[in-house]
PDB file of C-alpha atoms in Angstrom:
ATOM      1  CA  ASP A   1     -31.606  -0.938  -8.745  1.00  0.00           C
ATOM      2  CA  GLY A   2     -30.542  -3.827  -6.712  1.00  0.00           C
ATOM      3  CA  GLY A   3     -27.602  -3.201  -4.487  1.00  0.00           C
ATOM      4  CA  ILE A   4     -26.173  -2.318  -0.861  1.00  0.00           C
ATOM      5  CA  THR A   5     -26.861   1.103   0.827  1.00  0.00           C
ATOM      6  CA  GLN A   6     -24.417   1.943   3.460  1.00  0.00           C
ATOM      7  CA  SER A   7     -24.709   5.165   5.412  1.00  0.00           C
ATOM      8  CA  PRO A   8     -23.340   7.570   6.602  1.00  0.00           C
ATOM      9  CA  LYS A   9     -20.545   7.836   4.092  1.00  0.00           C
ATOM     10  CA  TYR A  10     -18.638   9.750   6.439  1.00  0.00           C
ATOM     11  CA  LEU A  11     -18.976   9.446  10.282  1.00  0.00           C
ATOM     12  CA  PHE A  12     -17.183  11.525  12.961  1.00  0.00           C
ATOM     13  CA  ARG A  13     -17.308  10.182  16.479  1.00  0.00           C
ATOM     14  CA  LYS A  14     -16.356  11.337  19.950  1.00  0.00           C
ATOM     15  CA  GLU A  15     -14.346   9.193  22.082  1.00  0.00           C
ATOM     16  CA  GLY A  16     -16.295   7.499  24.287  1.00  0.00           C
ATOM     17  CA  GLN A  17     -19.439   7.607  22.089  1.00  0.00           C
ATOM     18  CA  ASN A  18     -21.261   4.494  20.537  1.00  0.00           C
ATOM     19  CA  VAL A  19     -22.249   4.993  17.167  1.00  0.00           C
ATOM     20  CA  THR A  20     -24.290   2.493  14.625  1.00  0.00           C
ATOM     21  CA  LEU A  21     -23.330   2.004  10.869  1.00  0.00           C
ATOM     22  CA  SER A  22     -26.169   1.288   8.588  1.00  0.00           C
ATOM     23  CA  CYS A  23     -26.230  -1.386   5.958  1.00  0.00           C
ATOM     24  CA  GLU A  24     -29.340  -2.291   4.106  1.00  0.00           C
ATOM     25  CA  GLN A  25     -29.407  -4.433   0.691  1.00  0.00           C
ATOM     26  CA  ASN A  26     -32.310  -5.349  -1.383  1.00  0.00           C
ATOM     27  CA  LEU A  27     -30.585  -8.069  -3.567  1.00  0.00           C
ATOM     28  CA  ASN A  28     -32.491 -10.677  -1.424  1.00  0.00           C
ATOM     29  CA  HIS A  29     -28.863 -12.167  -0.084  1.00  0.00           C
ATOM     30  CA  ASP A  30     -29.062 -14.523   2.835  1.00  0.00           C
ATOM     31  CA  ALA A  31     -25.530 -13.807   4.160  1.00  0.00           C
ATOM     32  CA  MET A  32     -24.350 -10.373   5.269  1.00  0.00           C
ATOM     33  CA  TYR A  33     -20.472  -9.531   6.328  1.00  0.00           C
ATOM     34  CA  TRP A  34     -19.184  -6.488   8.189  1.00  0.00           C
ATOM     35  CA  TYR A  35     -15.393  -5.872   7.222  1.00  0.00           C
ATOM     36  CA  ARG A  36     -13.016  -3.237   8.571  1.00  0.00           C
ATOM     37  CA  GLN A  37     -10.260  -1.994   6.028  1.00  0.00           C
ATOM     38  CA  ASP A  38      -6.993  -0.140   7.493  1.00  0.00           C
ATOM     39  CA  PRO A  39      -4.179   1.085   5.387  1.00  0.00           C
ATOM     40  CA  GLY A  40      -1.925  -1.867   4.316  1.00  0.00           C
ATOM     41  CA  GLN A  41      -3.994  -4.376   6.193  1.00  0.00           C
ATOM     42  CA  GLY A  42      -6.539  -5.601   3.834  1.00  0.00           C
ATOM     43  CA  LEU A  43      -9.714  -6.656   4.751  1.00  0.00           C
ATOM     44  CA  ARG A  44     -10.667  -8.223   8.331  1.00  0.00           C
ATOM     45  CA  LEU A  45     -14.056  -9.734   9.392  1.00  0.00           C
ATOM     46  CA  ILE A  46     -15.835  -8.026  12.123  1.00  0.00           C
ATOM     47  CA  TYR A  47     -19.168 -10.120  12.222  1.00  0.00           C
ATOM     48  CA  TYR A  48     -21.397 -12.225   9.712  1.00  0.00           C
ATOM     49  CA  SER A  49     -24.578 -13.494   9.594  1.00  0.00           C
ATOM     50  CA  GLN A  50     -25.984 -16.069   7.363  1.00  0.00           C
ATOM     51  CA  ILE A  51     -29.716 -16.127   8.357  1.00  0.00           C
ATOM     52  CA  VAL A  52     -32.093 -13.699  10.290  1.00  0.00           C
ATOM     53  CA  ASN A  53     -31.617 -13.564  13.801  1.00  0.00           C
ATOM     54  CA  ASP A  54     -28.223 -15.581  13.964  1.00  0.00           C
ATOM     55  CA  PHE A  55     -24.873 -13.992  13.629  1.00  0.00           C
ATOM     56  CA  GLN A  56     -21.286 -15.014  14.042  1.00  0.00           C
ATOM     57  CA  LYS A  57     -18.000 -13.332  15.716  1.00  0.00           C
ATOM     58  CA  GLY A  58     -15.318 -12.902  12.911  1.00  0.00           C
ATOM     59  CA  ASP A  59     -11.564 -12.288  13.503  1.00  0.00           C
ATOM     60  CA  ILE A  60     -12.084  -8.646  15.244  1.00  0.00           C
ATOM     61  CA  ALA A  61     -15.172  -8.625  16.992  1.00  0.00           C
ATOM     62  CA  GLU A  62     -14.083  -7.128  20.192  1.00  0.00           C
ATOM     63  CA  GLY A  63     -15.629  -3.685  20.548  1.00  0.00           C
ATOM     64  CA  TYR A  64     -18.480  -4.377  18.161  1.00  0.00           C
ATOM     65  CA  SER A  65     -22.049  -5.538  18.199  1.00  0.00           C
ATOM     66  CA  VAL A  66     -24.527  -6.428  15.560  1.00  0.00           C
ATOM     67  CA  SER A  67     -28.134  -7.479  15.122  1.00  0.00           C
ATOM     68  CA  ARG A  68     -29.992  -9.064  12.211  1.00  0.00           C
ATOM     69  CA  GLU A  69     -33.618  -8.828  12.686  1.00  0.00           C
ATOM     70  CA  LYS A  70     -34.305  -8.416   9.044  1.00  0.00           C
ATOM     71  CA  LYS A  71     -33.120 -10.105   6.212  1.00  0.00           C
ATOM     72  CA  GLU A  72     -32.309  -6.733   4.621  1.00  0.00           C
ATOM     73  CA  SER A  73     -30.680  -5.166   7.435  1.00  0.00           C
ATOM     74  CA  PHE A  74     -27.486  -5.909   9.295  1.00  0.00           C
ATOM     75  CA  PRO A  75     -26.515  -2.814  11.400  1.00  0.00           C
ATOM     76  CA  LEU A  76     -23.341  -2.698  13.086  1.00  0.00           C
ATOM     77  CA  THR A  77     -22.360  -0.645  16.380  1.00  0.00           C
ATOM     78  CA  VAL A  78     -19.220   0.754  17.138  1.00  0.00           C
ATOM     79  CA  THR A  79     -18.948   0.624  20.887  1.00  0.00           C
ATOM     80  CA  SER A  80     -16.704   2.810  23.065  1.00  0.00           C
ATOM     81  CA  ALA A  81     -14.921  -0.172  23.993  1.00  0.00           C
ATOM     82  CA  GLN A  82     -13.431  -0.434  20.658  1.00  0.00           C
ATOM     83  CA  LYS A  83      -9.969   1.361  21.260  1.00  0.00           C
ATOM     84  CA  ASN A  84      -8.974   2.241  17.564  1.00  0.00           C
ATOM     85  CA  PRO A  85     -12.099   2.756  15.795  1.00  0.00           C
ATOM     86  CA  THR A  86     -11.059   4.857  13.019  1.00  0.00           C
ATOM     87  CA  ALA A  87     -10.989   2.775   9.911  1.00  0.00           C
ATOM     88  CA  PHE A  88     -12.968   2.327   6.541  1.00  0.00           C
ATOM     89  CA  TYR A  89     -16.217   0.067   7.224  1.00  0.00           C
ATOM     90  CA  LEU A  90     -17.499  -2.191   4.649  1.00  0.00           C
ATOM     91  CA  CYS A  91     -20.650  -4.114   4.412  1.00  0.00           C
ATOM     92  CA  ALA A  92     -20.843  -7.325   2.023  1.00  0.00           C
ATOM     93  CA  THR A  93     -23.555  -9.828   1.007  1.00  0.00           C
ATOM     94  CA  ARG A  94     -23.741 -12.934  -0.855  1.00  0.00           C
ATOM     95  CA  PRO A  95     -26.351 -15.458  -1.693  1.00  0.00           C
ATOM     96  CA  ARG A  96     -26.134 -18.327   0.857  1.00  0.00           C
ATOM     97  CA  SER A  97     -26.116 -21.260  -1.725  1.00  0.00           C
ATOM     98  CA  VAL A  98     -22.775 -22.595  -2.735  1.00  0.00           C
ATOM     99  CA  GLY A  99     -21.850 -21.528  -6.128  1.00  0.00           C
ATOM    100  CA  ASP A 100     -19.814 -19.171  -7.977  1.00  0.00           C
ATOM    101  CA  TYR A 101     -20.779 -16.146  -6.249  1.00  0.00           C
ATOM    102  CA  GLY A 102     -18.412 -13.219  -5.036  1.00  0.00           C
ATOM    103  CA  TYR A 103     -19.241 -10.865  -2.449  1.00  0.00           C
ATOM    104  CA  THR A 104     -21.329  -7.572  -3.194  1.00  0.00           C
ATOM    105  CA  PHE A 105     -19.706  -4.686  -1.169  1.00  0.00           C
ATOM    106  CA  GLY A 106     -21.389  -1.421  -0.093  1.00  0.00           C
ATOM    107  CA  SER A 107     -19.504   1.831  -0.840  1.00  0.00           C
ATOM    108  CA  GLY A 108     -18.308   1.604   2.618  1.00  0.00           C
ATOM    109  CA  THR A 109     -18.305   4.049   5.654  1.00  0.00           C
ATOM    110  CA  ARG A 110     -15.366   6.242   6.916  1.00  0.00           C
ATOM    111  CA  LEU A 111     -15.559   6.520  10.663  1.00  0.00           C
ATOM    112  CA  THR A 112     -13.053   8.709  12.035  1.00  0.00           C
ATOM    113  CA  VAL A 113     -12.386   9.681  16.130  1.00  0.00           C
ATOM    114  CA  VAL A 114     -12.202  12.993  17.082  1.00  0.00           C
TER     115      VAL A 114
ATOM    116  CA  GLY B   1      -4.966 -19.392  12.012  1.00  0.00           C
ATOM    117  CA  GLN B   2      -5.013 -19.762   8.258  1.00  0.00           C
ATOM    118  CA  GLN B   3      -3.453 -16.941   6.253  1.00  0.00           C
ATOM    119  CA  VAL B   4      -3.653 -15.844   2.964  1.00  0.00           C
ATOM    120  CA  MET B   5      -0.283 -14.224   1.770  1.00  0.00           C
ATOM    121  CA  GLN B   6      -0.168 -11.820  -1.181  1.00  0.00           C
ATOM    122  CA  ILE B   7       2.786 -10.323  -2.773  1.00  0.00           C
ATOM    123  CA  PRO B   8       3.965  -7.633  -3.837  1.00  0.00           C
ATOM    124  CA  GLN B   9       2.297  -5.196  -1.374  1.00  0.00           C
ATOM    125  CA  TYR B  10       3.281  -2.364  -4.095  1.00  0.00           C
ATOM    126  CA  GLN B  11       3.932  -2.418  -7.689  1.00  0.00           C
ATOM    127  CA  HIS B  12       4.695   0.328 -10.061  1.00  0.00           C
ATOM    128  CA  VAL B  13       4.751  -0.240 -13.975  1.00  0.00           C
ATOM    129  CA  GLN B  14       4.905   1.734 -16.910  1.00  0.00           C
ATOM    130  CA  GLU B  15       1.918   1.987 -19.062  1.00  0.00           C
ATOM    131  CA  GLY B  16       1.723  -0.759 -21.360  1.00  0.00           C
ATOM    132  CA  GLU B  17       3.822  -3.115 -19.437  1.00  0.00           C
ATOM    133  CA  ASP B  18       2.494  -6.566 -17.367  1.00  0.00           C
ATOM    134  CA  PHE B  19       1.755  -6.820 -14.094  1.00  0.00           C
ATOM    135  CA  THR B  20       1.426 -10.084 -11.905  1.00  0.00           C
ATOM    136  CA  THR B  21       0.474 -10.405  -8.145  1.00  0.00           C
ATOM    137  CA  TYR B  22       0.740 -13.740  -6.479  1.00  0.00           C
ATOM    138  CA  CYS B  23      -1.519 -15.268  -3.643  1.00  0.00           C
ATOM    139  CA  ASN B  24      -0.541 -17.973  -1.426  1.00  0.00           C
ATOM    140  CA  SER B  25      -2.600 -19.928   1.389  1.00  0.00           C
ATOM    141  CA  SER B  26      -0.846 -21.812   4.413  1.00  0.00           C
ATOM    142  CA  THR B  27      -3.463 -24.591   3.782  1.00  0.00           C
ATOM    143  CA  THR B  28      -5.523 -26.044   0.846  1.00  0.00           C
ATOM    144  CA  LEU B  29      -8.416 -23.874  -0.379  1.00  0.00           C
ATOM    145  CA  SER B  30     -11.862 -24.915  -1.829  1.00  0.00           C
ATOM    146  CA  ASN B  31     -11.835 -21.934  -4.064  1.00  0.00           C
ATOM    147  CA  ILE B  32     -10.256 -18.603  -4.591  1.00  0.00           C
ATOM    148  CA  GLN B  33     -11.476 -15.496  -5.286  1.00  0.00           C
ATOM    149  CA  TRP B  34     -10.075 -12.035  -7.030  1.00  0.00           C
ATOM    150  CA  TYR B  35     -11.295  -8.681  -6.143  1.00  0.00           C
ATOM    151  CA  LYS B  36     -10.326  -5.032  -7.413  1.00  0.00           C
ATOM    152  CA  GLN B  37     -10.551  -2.078  -5.213  1.00  0.00           C
ATOM    153  CA  ARG B  38     -10.213   1.191  -7.063  1.00  0.00           C
ATOM    154  CA  PRO B  39      -8.678   4.188  -5.018  1.00  0.00           C
ATOM    155  CA  GLY B  40     -11.457   5.827  -2.783  1.00  0.00           C
ATOM    156  CA  GLY B  41     -13.874   2.950  -3.783  1.00  0.00           C
ATOM    157  CA  HIS B  42     -15.008  -0.467  -2.646  1.00  0.00           C
ATOM    158  CA  PRO B  43     -14.031  -4.018  -3.620  1.00  0.00           C
ATOM    159  CA  VAL B  44     -15.579  -5.518  -6.666  1.00  0.00           C
ATOM    160  CA  PHE B  45     -15.675  -8.926  -7.514  1.00  0.00           C
ATOM    161  CA  LEU B  46     -13.824 -10.135 -10.306  1.00  0.00           C
ATOM    162  CA  ILE B  47     -13.631 -13.944 -10.631  1.00  0.00           C
ATOM    163  CA  GLN B  48     -13.783 -17.471  -8.626  1.00  0.00           C
ATOM    164  CA  LEU B  49     -11.656 -20.140  -9.437  1.00  0.00           C
ATOM    165  CA  VAL B  50     -12.507 -23.609  -8.045  1.00  0.00           C
ATOM    166  CA  LYS B  51     -10.628 -26.368  -9.876  1.00  0.00           C
ATOM    167  CA  SER B  52      -7.268 -27.551  -9.289  1.00  0.00           C
ATOM    168  CA  GLY B  53      -4.908 -25.675 -12.344  1.00  0.00           C
ATOM    169  CA  GLU B  54      -7.581 -23.746 -13.443  1.00  0.00           C
ATOM    170  CA  VAL B  55      -6.955 -20.707 -15.872  1.00  0.00           C
ATOM    171  CA  LYS B  56      -9.675 -18.334 -16.531  1.00  0.00           C
ATOM    172  CA  LYS B  57      -9.164 -15.136 -18.785  1.00  0.00           C
ATOM    173  CA  GLN B  58     -11.034 -11.803 -18.864  1.00  0.00           C
ATOM    174  CA  LYS B  59      -9.586  -9.754 -21.809  1.00  0.00           C
ATOM    175  CA  ARG B  60      -6.251  -8.495 -20.659  1.00  0.00           C
ATOM    176  CA  LEU B  61      -6.609 -10.593 -17.046  1.00  0.00           C
ATOM    177  CA  THR B  62      -5.447 -14.147 -16.738  1.00  0.00           C
ATOM    178  CA  PHE B  63      -6.246 -15.848 -13.439  1.00  0.00           C
ATOM    179  CA  GLN B  64      -4.603 -18.990 -12.513  1.00  0.00           C
ATOM    180  CA  PHE B  65      -5.293 -21.407  -9.373  1.00  0.00           C
ATOM    181  CA  GLY B  66      -2.445 -23.820  -8.622  1.00  0.00           C
ATOM    182  CA  GLU B  67      -2.671 -27.654  -8.857  1.00  0.00           C
ATOM    183  CA  ALA B  68      -2.468 -27.871  -5.197  1.00  0.00           C
ATOM    184  CA  LYS B  69      -4.924 -25.279  -4.496  1.00  0.00           C
ATOM    185  CA  LYS B  70      -2.757 -23.237  -2.321  1.00  0.00           C
ATOM    186  CA  ASN B  71      -1.865 -20.795  -4.551  1.00  0.00           C
ATOM    187  CA  SER B  72      -3.105 -18.164  -7.295  1.00  0.00           C
ATOM    188  CA  SER B  73      -2.149 -15.521  -9.574  1.00  0.00           C
ATOM    189  CA  LEU B  74      -3.540 -12.525 -11.523  1.00  0.00           C
ATOM    190  CA  HIS B  75      -1.673 -11.382 -14.416  1.00  0.00           C
ATOM    191  CA  ILE B  76      -2.417  -8.097 -16.611  1.00  0.00           C
ATOM    192  CA  THR B  77      -1.236  -7.894 -19.902  1.00  0.00           C
ATOM    193  CA  ALA B  78      -0.182  -4.429 -21.229  1.00  0.00           C
ATOM    194  CA  THR B  79      -1.566  -2.487 -18.338  1.00  0.00           C
ATOM    195  CA  GLN B  80      -3.712   0.697 -18.938  1.00  0.00           C
ATOM    196  CA  THR B  81      -4.465   3.635 -16.612  1.00  0.00           C
ATOM    197  CA  THR B  82      -7.768   2.027 -15.712  1.00  0.00           C
ATOM    198  CA  ASP B  83      -6.146  -0.873 -14.228  1.00  0.00           C
ATOM    199  CA  VAL B  84      -5.082   1.308 -11.264  1.00  0.00           C
ATOM    200  CA  GLY B  85      -6.447   0.029  -7.893  1.00  0.00           C
ATOM    201  CA  THR B  86      -5.738  -2.750  -5.304  1.00  0.00           C
ATOM    202  CA  TYR B  87      -6.203  -6.440  -6.053  1.00  0.00           C
ATOM    203  CA  PHE B  88      -7.119  -8.717  -3.542  1.00  0.00           C
ATOM    204  CA  CYS B  89      -7.436 -12.413  -3.658  1.00  0.00           C
ATOM    205  CA  ALA B  90      -9.958 -14.249  -1.151  1.00  0.00           C
ATOM    206  CA  GLY B  91      -9.583 -17.863  -0.271  1.00  0.00           C
ATOM    207  CA  ARG B  92     -12.267 -20.370   1.174  1.00  0.00           C
ATOM    208  CA  ARG B  93     -11.238 -22.782   3.606  1.00  0.00           C
ATOM    209  CA  LEU B  94     -12.026 -26.353   2.827  1.00  0.00           C
ATOM    210  CA  ASN B  95     -15.537 -27.350   4.366  1.00  0.00           C
ATOM    211  CA  ARG B  96     -15.894 -23.744   5.491  1.00  0.00           C
ATOM    212  CA  ASP B  97     -18.262 -22.002   3.222  1.00  0.00           C
ATOM    213  CA  ASP B  98     -19.306 -19.421   5.629  1.00  0.00           C
ATOM    214  CA  LYS B  99     -16.502 -16.879   5.011  1.00  0.00           C
ATOM    215  CA  ILE B 100     -13.511 -16.179   3.227  1.00  0.00           C
ATOM    216  CA  ILE B 101      -9.780 -15.153   4.099  1.00  0.00           C
ATOM    217  CA  PHE B 102      -8.862 -11.779   2.349  1.00  0.00           C
ATOM    218  CA  GLY B 103      -5.065 -11.248   1.682  1.00  0.00           C
ATOM    219  CA  LYS B 104      -3.583  -7.974   2.204  1.00  0.00           C
ATOM    220  CA  GLY B 105      -3.609  -6.545  -1.493  1.00  0.00           C
ATOM    221  CA  THR B 106      -1.340  -5.630  -4.186  1.00  0.00           C
ATOM    222  CA  ARG B 107      -1.620  -1.957  -5.034  1.00  0.00           C
ATOM    223  CA  LEU B 108      -0.922  -1.239  -8.748  1.00  0.00           C
ATOM    224  CA  HIS B 109       0.210   2.367  -9.793  1.00  0.00           C
ATOM    225  CA  ILE B 110       0.656   2.990 -13.531  1.00  0.00           C
ATOM    226  CA  LEU B 111       3.258   5.367 -14.682  1.00  0.00           C
ATOM    227  CA  PRO B 112       2.487   7.439 -17.750  1.00  0.00           C
TER     228      PRO B 112
END
């Protein structure tokens, strides 16, 4: 089955720790995205990447970092500099070519700071 | 920056009643997409509208894109319990194919 795998599903972090959220896809999609979802806030873009070894900051990149060493993988690191990291994190992909393509989302990772 | 406003934020309807959510952009869009997120789930792509004045239907769902390509609506006829969830619109700016701007969503709750 083609799809997006996000792991872990739930993650608990102590204050001051960095954590890395995994996103792996076998859809052969070029573009990958990280969104943060808070109640009542909709989806806010953290980082995105259209090709390997290249990525761009989204609207709320501060306190986060990413890498895109392989087409299939786009891990997100939540650093200790992120002041309010508790949220639902969603990874998404889409083909790079223009067309009638929506985003395909993973099932998400719920991060809680304890 | 560009915003995509979506109203209402919440909607409670009796099962069988109709439901509409509206999406408005501060700038002209190249296209608009709609997504549905079930409680506890992730957003799922429903449809994309591209042309001015475009109307598309998916069974009981009707999607419209405004003539000025700044607003859109999703109408559900005769709601069912399976329609429960949050509906998001997402607009792509002109000449900016790389990302889309999501509205905050409308949460639909069905009363039995």
